Tab-separated table of C-alpha atoms in Angstrom:
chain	number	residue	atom	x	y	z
A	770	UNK	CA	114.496	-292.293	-175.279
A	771	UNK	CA	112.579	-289.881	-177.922
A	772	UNK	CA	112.337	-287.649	-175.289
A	773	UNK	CA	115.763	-287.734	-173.845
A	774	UNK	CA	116.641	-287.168	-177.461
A	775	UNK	CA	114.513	-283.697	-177.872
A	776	UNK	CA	115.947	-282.370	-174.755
A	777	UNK	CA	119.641	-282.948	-175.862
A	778	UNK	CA	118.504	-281.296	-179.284
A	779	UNK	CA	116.832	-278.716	-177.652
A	780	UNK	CA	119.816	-277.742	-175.264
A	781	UNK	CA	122.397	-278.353	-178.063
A	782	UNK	CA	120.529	-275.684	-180.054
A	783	UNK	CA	120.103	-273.668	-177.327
A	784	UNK	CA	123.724	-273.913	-176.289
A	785	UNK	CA	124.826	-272.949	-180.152
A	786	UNK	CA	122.554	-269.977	-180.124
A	787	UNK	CA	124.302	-268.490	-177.153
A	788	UNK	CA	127.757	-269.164	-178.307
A	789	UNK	CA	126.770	-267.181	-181.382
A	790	UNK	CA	124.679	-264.381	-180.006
A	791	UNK	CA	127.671	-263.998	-177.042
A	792	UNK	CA	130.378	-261.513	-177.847
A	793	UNK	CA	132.687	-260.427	-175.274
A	794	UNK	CA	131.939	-256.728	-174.724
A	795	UNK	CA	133.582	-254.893	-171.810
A	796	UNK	CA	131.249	-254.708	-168.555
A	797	UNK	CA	131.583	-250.792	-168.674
A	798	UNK	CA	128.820	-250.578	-171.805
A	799	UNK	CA	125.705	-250.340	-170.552
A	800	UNK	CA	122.860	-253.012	-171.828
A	801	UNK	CA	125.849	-255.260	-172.901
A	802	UNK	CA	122.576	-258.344	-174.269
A	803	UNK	CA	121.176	-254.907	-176.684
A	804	UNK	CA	124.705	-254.726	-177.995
A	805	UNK	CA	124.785	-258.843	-178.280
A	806	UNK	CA	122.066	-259.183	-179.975
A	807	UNK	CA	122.769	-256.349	-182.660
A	808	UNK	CA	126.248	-257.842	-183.302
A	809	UNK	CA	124.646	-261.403	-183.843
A	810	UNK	CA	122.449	-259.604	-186.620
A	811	UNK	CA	125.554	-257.545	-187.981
A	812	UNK	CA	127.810	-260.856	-188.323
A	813	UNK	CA	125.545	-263.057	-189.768
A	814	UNK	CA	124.529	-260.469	-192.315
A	815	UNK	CA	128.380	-259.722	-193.147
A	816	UNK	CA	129.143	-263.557	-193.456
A	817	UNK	CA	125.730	-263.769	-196.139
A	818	UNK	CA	126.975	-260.875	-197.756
A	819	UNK	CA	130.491	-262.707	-198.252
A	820	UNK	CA	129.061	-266.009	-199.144
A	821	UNK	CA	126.879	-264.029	-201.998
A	822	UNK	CA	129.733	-262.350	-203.154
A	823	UNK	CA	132.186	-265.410	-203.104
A	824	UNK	CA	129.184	-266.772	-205.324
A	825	UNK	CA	129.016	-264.069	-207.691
A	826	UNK	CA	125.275	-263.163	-207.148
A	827	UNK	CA	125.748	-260.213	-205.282
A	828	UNK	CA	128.420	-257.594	-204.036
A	829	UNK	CA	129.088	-257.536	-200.517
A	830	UNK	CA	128.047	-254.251	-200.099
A	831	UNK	CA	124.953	-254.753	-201.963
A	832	UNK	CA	123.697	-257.486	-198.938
A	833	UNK	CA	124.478	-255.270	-195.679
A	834	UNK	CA	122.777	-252.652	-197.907
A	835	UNK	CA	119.584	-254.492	-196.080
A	836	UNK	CA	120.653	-252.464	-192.960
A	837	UNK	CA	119.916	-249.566	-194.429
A	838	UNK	CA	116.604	-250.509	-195.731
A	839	UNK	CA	115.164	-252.389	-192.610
A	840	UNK	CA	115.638	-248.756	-190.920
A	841	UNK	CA	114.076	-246.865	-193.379
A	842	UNK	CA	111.412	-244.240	-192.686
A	843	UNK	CA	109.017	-241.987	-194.864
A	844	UNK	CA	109.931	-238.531	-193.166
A	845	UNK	CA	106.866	-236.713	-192.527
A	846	UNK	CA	106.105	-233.599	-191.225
A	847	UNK	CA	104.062	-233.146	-187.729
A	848	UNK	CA	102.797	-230.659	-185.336
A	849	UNK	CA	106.309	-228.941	-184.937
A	850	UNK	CA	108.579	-230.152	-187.701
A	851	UNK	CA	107.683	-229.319	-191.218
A	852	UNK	CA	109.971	-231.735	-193.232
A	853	UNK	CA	110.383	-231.739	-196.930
A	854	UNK	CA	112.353	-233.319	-200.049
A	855	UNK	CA	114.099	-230.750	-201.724
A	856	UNK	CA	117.045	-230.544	-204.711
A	857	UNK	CA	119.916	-227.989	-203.687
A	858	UNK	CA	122.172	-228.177	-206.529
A	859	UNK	CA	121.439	-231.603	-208.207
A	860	UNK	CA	121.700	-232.949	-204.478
A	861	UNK	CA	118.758	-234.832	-202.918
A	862	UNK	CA	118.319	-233.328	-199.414
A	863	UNK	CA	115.451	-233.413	-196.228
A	864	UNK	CA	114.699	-230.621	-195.201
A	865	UNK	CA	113.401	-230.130	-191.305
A	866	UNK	CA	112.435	-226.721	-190.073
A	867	UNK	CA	110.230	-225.057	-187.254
A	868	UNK	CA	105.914	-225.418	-188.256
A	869	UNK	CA	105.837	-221.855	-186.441
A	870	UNK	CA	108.004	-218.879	-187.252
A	871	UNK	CA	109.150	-217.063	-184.459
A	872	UNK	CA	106.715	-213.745	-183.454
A	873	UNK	CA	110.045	-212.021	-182.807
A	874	UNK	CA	110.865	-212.715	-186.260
A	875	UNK	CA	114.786	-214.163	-184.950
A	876	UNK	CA	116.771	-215.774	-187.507
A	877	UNK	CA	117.260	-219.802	-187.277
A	878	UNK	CA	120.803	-221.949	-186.744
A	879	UNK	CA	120.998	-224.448	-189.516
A	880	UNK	CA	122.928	-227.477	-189.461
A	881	UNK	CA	124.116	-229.165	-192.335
A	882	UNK	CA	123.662	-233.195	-191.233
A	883	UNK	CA	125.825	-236.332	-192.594
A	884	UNK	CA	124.593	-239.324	-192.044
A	885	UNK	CA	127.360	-242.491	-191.462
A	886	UNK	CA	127.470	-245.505	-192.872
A	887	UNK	CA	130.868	-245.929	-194.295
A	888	UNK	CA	130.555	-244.095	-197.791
A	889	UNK	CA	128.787	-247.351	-199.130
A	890	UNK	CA	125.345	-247.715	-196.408
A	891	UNK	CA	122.866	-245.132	-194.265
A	892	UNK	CA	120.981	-242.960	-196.044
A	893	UNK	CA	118.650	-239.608	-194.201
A	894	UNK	CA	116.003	-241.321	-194.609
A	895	UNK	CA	116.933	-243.744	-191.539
A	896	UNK	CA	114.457	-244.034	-188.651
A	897	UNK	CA	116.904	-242.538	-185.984
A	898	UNK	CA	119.051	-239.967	-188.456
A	899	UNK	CA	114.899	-238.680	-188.931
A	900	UNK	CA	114.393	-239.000	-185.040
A	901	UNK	CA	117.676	-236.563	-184.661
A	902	UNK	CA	116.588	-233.962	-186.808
A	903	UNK	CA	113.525	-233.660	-185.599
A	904	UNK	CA	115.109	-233.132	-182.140
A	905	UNK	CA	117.714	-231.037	-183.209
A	906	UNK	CA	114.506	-228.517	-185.274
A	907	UNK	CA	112.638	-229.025	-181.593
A	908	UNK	CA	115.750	-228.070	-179.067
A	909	UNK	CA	117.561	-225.702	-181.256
A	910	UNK	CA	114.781	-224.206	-183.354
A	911	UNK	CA	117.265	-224.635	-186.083
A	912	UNK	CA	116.737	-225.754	-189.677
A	913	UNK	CA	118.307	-228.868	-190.933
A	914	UNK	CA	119.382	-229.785	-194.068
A	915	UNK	CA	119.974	-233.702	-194.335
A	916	UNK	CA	122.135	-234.811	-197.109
A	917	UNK	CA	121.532	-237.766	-199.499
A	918	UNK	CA	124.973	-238.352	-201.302
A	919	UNK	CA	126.104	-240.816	-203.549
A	920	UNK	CA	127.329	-244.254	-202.114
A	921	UNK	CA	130.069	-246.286	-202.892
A	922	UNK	CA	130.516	-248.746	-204.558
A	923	UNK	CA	128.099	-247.348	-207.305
A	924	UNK	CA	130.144	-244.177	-207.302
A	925	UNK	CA	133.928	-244.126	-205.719
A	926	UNK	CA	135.272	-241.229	-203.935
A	927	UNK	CA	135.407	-237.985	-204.320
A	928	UNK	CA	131.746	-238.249	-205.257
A	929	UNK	CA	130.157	-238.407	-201.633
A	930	UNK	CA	132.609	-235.543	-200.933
A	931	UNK	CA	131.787	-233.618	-204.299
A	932	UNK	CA	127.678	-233.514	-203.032
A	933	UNK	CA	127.887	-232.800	-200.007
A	934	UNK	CA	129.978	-229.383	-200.723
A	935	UNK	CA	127.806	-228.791	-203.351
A	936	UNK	CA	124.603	-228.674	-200.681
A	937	UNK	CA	127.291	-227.097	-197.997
A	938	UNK	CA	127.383	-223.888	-200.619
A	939	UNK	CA	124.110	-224.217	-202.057
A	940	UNK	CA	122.520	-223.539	-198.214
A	941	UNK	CA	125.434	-220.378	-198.281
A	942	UNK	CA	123.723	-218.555	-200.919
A	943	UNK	CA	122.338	-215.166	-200.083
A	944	UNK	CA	118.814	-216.265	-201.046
A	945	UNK	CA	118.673	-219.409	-199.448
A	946	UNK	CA	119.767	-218.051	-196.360
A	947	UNK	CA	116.796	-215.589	-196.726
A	948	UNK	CA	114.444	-218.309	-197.506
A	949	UNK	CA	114.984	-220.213	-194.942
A	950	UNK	CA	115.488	-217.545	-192.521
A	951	UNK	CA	119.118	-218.675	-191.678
A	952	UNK	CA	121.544	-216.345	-189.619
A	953	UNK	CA	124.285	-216.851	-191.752
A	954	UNK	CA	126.719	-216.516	-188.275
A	955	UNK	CA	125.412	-219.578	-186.748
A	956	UNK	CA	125.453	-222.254	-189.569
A	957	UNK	CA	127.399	-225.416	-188.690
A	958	UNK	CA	128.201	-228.944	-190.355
A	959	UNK	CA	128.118	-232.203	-188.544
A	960	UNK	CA	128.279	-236.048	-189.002
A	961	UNK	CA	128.451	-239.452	-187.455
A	962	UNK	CA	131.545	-241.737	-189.096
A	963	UNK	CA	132.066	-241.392	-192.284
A	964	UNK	CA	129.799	-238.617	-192.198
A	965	UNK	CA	132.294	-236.509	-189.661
A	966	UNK	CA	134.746	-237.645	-192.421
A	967	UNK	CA	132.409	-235.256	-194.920
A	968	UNK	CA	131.982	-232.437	-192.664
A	969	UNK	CA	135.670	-231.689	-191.515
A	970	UNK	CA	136.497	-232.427	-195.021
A	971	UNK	CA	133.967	-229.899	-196.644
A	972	UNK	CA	134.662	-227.558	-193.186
A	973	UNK	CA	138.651	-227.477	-194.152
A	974	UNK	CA	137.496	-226.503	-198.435
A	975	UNK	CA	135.181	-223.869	-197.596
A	976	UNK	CA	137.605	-221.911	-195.770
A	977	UNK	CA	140.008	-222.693	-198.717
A	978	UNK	CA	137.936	-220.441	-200.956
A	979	UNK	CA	138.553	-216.762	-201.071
A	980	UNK	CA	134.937	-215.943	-202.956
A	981	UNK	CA	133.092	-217.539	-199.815
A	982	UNK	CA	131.824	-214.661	-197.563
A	983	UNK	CA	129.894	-217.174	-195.616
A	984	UNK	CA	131.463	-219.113	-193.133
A	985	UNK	CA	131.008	-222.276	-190.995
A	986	UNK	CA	130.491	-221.532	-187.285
A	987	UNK	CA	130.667	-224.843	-185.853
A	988	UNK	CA	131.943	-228.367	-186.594
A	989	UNK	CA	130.472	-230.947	-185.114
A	990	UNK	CA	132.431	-234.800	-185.581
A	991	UNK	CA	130.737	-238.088	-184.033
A	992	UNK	CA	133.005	-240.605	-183.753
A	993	UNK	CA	134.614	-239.449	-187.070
A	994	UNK	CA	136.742	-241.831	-189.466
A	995	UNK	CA	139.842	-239.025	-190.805
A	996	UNK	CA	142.395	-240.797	-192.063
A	997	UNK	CA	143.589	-243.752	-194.664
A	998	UNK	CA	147.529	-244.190	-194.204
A	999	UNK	CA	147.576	-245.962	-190.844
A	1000	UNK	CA	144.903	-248.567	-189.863
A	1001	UNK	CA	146.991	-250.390	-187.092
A	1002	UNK	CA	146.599	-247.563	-184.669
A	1003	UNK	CA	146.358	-248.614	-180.813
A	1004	UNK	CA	142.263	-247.941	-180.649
A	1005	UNK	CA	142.408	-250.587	-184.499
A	1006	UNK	CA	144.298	-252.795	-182.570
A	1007	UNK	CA	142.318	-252.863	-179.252
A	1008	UNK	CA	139.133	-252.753	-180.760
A	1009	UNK	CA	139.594	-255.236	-183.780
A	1010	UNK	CA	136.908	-257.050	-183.217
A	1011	UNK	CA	134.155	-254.760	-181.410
A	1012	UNK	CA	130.759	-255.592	-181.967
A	1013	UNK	CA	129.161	-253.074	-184.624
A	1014	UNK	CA	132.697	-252.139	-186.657
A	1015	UNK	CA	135.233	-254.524	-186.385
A	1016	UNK	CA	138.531	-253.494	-188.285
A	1017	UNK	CA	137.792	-255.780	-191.261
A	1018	UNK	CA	134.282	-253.558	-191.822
A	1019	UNK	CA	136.049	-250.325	-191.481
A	1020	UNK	CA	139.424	-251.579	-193.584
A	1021	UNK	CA	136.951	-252.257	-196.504
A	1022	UNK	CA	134.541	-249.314	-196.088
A	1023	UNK	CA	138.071	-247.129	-197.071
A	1024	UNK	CA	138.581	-249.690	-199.770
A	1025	UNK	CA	135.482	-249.271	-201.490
A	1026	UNK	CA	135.106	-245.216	-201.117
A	1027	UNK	CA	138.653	-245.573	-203.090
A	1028	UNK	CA	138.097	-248.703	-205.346
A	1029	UNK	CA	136.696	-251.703	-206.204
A	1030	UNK	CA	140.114	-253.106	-206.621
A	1031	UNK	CA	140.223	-256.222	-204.387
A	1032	UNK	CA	143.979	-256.441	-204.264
A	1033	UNK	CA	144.082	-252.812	-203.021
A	1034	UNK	CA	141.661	-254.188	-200.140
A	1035	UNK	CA	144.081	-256.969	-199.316
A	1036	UNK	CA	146.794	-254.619	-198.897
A	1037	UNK	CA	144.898	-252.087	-196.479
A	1038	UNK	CA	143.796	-255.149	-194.821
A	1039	UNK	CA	147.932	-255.836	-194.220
A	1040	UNK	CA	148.679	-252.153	-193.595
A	1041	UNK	CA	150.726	-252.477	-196.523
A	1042	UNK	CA	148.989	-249.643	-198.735
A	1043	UNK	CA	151.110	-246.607	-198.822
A	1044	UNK	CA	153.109	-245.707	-201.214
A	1045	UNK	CA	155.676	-242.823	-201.453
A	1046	UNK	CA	153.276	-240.124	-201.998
A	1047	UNK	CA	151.391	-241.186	-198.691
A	1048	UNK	CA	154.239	-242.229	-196.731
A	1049	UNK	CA	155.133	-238.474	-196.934
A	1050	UNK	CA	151.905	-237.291	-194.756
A	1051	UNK	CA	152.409	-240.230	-191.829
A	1052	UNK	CA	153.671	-237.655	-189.681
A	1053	UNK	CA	150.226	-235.836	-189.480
A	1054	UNK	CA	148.845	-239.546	-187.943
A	1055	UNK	CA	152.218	-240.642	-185.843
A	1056	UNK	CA	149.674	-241.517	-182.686
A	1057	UNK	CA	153.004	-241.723	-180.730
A	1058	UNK	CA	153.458	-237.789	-181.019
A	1059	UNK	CA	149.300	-237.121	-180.938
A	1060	UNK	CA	147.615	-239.782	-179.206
A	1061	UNK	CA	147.790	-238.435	-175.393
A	1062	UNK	CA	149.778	-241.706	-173.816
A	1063	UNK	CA	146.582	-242.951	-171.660
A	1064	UNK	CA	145.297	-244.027	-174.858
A	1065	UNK	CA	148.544	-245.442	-176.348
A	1066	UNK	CA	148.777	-247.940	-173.608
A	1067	UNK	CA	151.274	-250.879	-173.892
A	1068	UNK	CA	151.278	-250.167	-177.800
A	1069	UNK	CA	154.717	-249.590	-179.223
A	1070	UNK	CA	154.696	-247.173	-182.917
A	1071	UNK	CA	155.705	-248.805	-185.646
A	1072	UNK	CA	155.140	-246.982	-188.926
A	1073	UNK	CA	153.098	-248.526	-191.850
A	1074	UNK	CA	155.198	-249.487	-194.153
A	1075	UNK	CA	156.156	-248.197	-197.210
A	1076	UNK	CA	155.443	-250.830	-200.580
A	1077	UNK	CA	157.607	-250.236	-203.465
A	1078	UNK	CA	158.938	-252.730	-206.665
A	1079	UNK	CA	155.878	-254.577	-208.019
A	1080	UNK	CA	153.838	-255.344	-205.273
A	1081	UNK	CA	153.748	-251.146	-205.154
A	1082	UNK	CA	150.411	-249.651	-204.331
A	1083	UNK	CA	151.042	-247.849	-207.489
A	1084	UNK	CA	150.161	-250.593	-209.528
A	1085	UNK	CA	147.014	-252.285	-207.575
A	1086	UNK	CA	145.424	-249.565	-206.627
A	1087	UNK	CA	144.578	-245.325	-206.330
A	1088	UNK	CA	147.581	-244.374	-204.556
A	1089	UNK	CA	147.298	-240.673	-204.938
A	1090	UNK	CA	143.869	-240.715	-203.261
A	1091	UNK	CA	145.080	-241.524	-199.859
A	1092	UNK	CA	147.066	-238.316	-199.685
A	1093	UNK	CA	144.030	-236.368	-200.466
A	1094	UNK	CA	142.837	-234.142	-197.934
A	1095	UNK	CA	139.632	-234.313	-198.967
A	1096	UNK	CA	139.432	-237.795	-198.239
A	1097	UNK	CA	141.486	-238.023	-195.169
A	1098	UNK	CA	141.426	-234.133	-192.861
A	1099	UNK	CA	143.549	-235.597	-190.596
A	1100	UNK	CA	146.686	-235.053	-193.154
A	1101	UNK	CA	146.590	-231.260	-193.384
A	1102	UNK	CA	149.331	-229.416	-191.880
A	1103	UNK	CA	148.804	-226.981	-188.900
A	1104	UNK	CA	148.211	-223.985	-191.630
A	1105	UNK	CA	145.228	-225.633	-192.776
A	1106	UNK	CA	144.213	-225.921	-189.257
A	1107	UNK	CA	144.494	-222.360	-187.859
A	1108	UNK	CA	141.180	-221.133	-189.414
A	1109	UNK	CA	138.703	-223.515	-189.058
A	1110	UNK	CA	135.249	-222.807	-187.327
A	1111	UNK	CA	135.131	-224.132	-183.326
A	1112	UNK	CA	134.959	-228.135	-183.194
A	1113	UNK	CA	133.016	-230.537	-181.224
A	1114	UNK	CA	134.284	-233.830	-181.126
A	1115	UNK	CA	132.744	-237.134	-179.700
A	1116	UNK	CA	135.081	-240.069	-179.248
A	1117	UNK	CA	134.098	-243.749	-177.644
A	1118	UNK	CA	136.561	-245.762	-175.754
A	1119	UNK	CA	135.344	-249.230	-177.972
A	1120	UNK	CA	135.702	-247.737	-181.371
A	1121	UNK	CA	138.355	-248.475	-183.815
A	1122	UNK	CA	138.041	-245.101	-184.649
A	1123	UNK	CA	138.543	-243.768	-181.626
A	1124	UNK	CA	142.192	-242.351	-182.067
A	1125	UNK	CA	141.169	-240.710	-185.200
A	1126	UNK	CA	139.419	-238.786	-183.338
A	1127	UNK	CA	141.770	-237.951	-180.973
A	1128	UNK	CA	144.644	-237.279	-182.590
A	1129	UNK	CA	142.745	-234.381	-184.607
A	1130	UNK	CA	141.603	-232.812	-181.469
A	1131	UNK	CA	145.108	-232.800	-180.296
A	1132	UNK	CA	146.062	-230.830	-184.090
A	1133	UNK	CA	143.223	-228.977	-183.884
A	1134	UNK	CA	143.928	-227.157	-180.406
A	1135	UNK	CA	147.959	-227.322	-180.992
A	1136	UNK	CA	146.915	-225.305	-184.065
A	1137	UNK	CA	144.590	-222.560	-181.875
A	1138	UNK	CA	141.217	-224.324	-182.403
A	1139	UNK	CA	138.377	-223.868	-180.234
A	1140	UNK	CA	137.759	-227.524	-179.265
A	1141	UNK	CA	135.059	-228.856	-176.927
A	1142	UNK	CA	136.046	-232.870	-176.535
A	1143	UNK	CA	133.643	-235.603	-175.042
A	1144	UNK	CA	135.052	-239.302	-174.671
A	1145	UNK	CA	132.431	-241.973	-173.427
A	1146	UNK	CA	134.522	-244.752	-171.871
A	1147	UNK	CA	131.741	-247.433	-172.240
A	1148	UNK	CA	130.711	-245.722	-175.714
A	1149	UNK	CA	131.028	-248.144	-179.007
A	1150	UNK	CA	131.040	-247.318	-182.373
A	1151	UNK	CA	127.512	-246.933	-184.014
A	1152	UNK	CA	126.035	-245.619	-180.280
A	1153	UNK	CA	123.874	-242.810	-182.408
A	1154	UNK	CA	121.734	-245.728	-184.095
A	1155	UNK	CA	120.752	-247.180	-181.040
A	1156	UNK	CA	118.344	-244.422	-180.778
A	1157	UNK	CA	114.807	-246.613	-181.755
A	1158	UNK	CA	116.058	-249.557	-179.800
A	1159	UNK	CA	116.570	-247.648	-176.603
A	1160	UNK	CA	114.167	-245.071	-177.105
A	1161	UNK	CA	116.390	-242.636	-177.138
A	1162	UNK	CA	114.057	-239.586	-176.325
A	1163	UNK	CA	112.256	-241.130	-173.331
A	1164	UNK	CA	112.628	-239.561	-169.720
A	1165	UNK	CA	114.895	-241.869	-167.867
A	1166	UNK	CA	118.073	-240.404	-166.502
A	1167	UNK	CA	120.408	-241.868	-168.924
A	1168	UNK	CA	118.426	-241.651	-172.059
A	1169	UNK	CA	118.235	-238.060	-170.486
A	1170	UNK	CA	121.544	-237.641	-170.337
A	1171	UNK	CA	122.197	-238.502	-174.036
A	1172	UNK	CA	119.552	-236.197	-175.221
A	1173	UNK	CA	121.628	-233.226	-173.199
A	1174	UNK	CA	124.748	-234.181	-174.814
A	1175	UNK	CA	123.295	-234.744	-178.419
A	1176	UNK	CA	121.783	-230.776	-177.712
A	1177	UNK	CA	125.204	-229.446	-176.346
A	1178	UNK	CA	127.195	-230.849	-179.675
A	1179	UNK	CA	124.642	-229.307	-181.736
A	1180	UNK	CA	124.243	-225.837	-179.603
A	1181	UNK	CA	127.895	-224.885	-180.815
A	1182	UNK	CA	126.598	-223.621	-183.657
């Protein structure tokens, strides 16, 4: 009977770890129990981090913050890559560059790299953002400048945005350039999440100032996160509860880069967050006019709407930040659009953010942008980190085939 009894404990336990672990992730994404596994990880950190803060001992952001550190790396230089810390402008940055200088004395790309993370996690000093640069020094014989900004909740937007311009112009000074051995005509910006939020935001200010002789070549946007107003899109909807970034993660990332306010997170939660001053930009993100209508599917528009009286956004929260460019590039008109440096934009089918994405490669060419698009319909959201647990720069075909299609996003510059 003792026996009997440690089997049906064994299988019970057995049965409860695979209910957990299981998620149901579309057949078309390729190691589907990789993806399992990671999500089990991600969820029961998340519900920790909101039992700790329900407790009081410690914010929620301040828990998943573990992510982070269980990835990081020392960055050290080797054979090919000579990495360093540096300081450009108050800024902590890595540095990666070439060991050998080139006989024929050519001048280097740069690329100016933003990690993800959702304004409040990642850092450059991750194991696979280190693993990228090292790549992108190797393939491209570029230099690249990885950017350590300020996190939220510690410090609220625009202070991410604020230090990563500040390294964006730093590396855009006559000297530097010369130091480094830059060609100032092939110097672009990229980012993964909310880091493509940072470098289409910094990409759309630099050409806003008439003192910068330097200019951006390329802009290259991973799965980029561009706007705040409307956060029921179709690809929010469809993609709610994705392994990796479900909508709740993403709704509260925005909430925290704005605020600690928790009533202002309930209302982005509802969709309810806009107030006047926003509702004036939702034509820039009406998916119905810029989503191309495979991807709007059997989703009707409906506008967000518009919270006035007491309940107004106005009164629980930083209203006037989610009209800010800077914060959302999405809500620029066309005029903003017309000068910007050549895009590359990478979009995944299970995202949330997906239609982000899309809808500002649909401005971006209506406005006479050079725009090379790449949607992966079996890519998810977060695909980039995967790079230690699928060894990202081994020799089988389809680890190849990333490799090629990390180089082509990066050879724009």
């Amino acid at each position: 009977i003792m026996r009997s009894k440690g089997v049906l404990v064994f299988v019970l336990l057995g049965a409860l770890t695979v209910y957990y672990v299981y998620s149901p992730i579309p057949n078309n994404i390729e190691e589907r129990w990789k993806l399992m596994l990671a999500d089990s990880f991600f969820r029961s950190l998340s519900q920790l981090a909101e039992l700790s803060e329900r407790m009081g001992l410690l914010h929620y952001m301040k828990v998943m913050m573990f992510i982070t550190i269980a990835e990081r790396v020392v960055p050290v230089s080797d054979e090919r890559v000579q990495v360093s810390d540096e300081n450009f402008d108050g800024v902590e940055v890595i540095v990666y560059q070439p060991t050998q200088q080139q006989e024929t004395g050519e001048l280097r790309r740069a690329i100016i790299y933003l990690h993800g993370g959702g304004w409040c996690l990642g850092s450059s000093r991750m194991g696979p953002y280190d693993l990228l640069a090292k790549h992108m020094v190797t393939e491209l014989n570029a230099v690249i400048v990885s950017v350590e900004y300020r996190l939220a909740p510690a410090y609220h937007f625009p202070a991410q945005f604020e230090d990563v311009y500040r390294v964006l112009k730093y590396v855009l000074r006559v000297d530097v350039l010369k130091g480094y051995h830059i060609n100032p005509e092939r110097i672009a910006v990229s980012g993964d999440s909310a880091g493509g939020n940072l470098a289409a935001a910094v990409a759309q200010q630099l050409q806003k100032d008439p003192e910068q002789h330097v200019q951006l070549k390329a802009q290259a946007l991973i799965y980029p996160v561009l706007q705040a107003l409307d956060l029921n899109t179709p690809s929010y909807q469809q993609n709610q509860h994705m392994p990796i970034l479900p909508r709740t993660l993403m709704v509260r990332f925005w909430s925290e880069y704005f605020t600690s306010n928790k009533s202002f997170l309930r209302a982005m939660m509802a969709n309810r967050h806009n107030s006047h001053e926003s509702a004036a930009l939702l034509k820039f993100v009406n998916w119905s006019s810029y989503l191309p209508e495979l991807y709007r599917q059997a989703y009707n528009y409906s506008a967000p709407p518009v919270v006035t009286g007491k309940s107004s956004v106005r009164s629980i929260g930083p209203h006037h930040l989610l009209a800010d460019p800077r914060a959302s590039p999405l809500l620029v008109p066309d005029t903003a659009l017309r000068l910007l440096p050549k895009a590359y934009v990478l979009t995944c089918e299970y995202d949330v953010l997906r239609d982000d994405g899309l809808m500002y490669v649909t401005r971006l060419r209506n406005a006479g942008v050079d725009v090379t698009h790449e949607h992966y319909p079996g890519g998810f959201h977060g695909a980039l980190m995967f790079i230690t647990m699928n060894n990202f720069f081994s020799t089988n075909e389809n680890n190849s085939k990333r490799n090629q299609n990390i180089k082509r996003c990066m050879s724009h510059a």
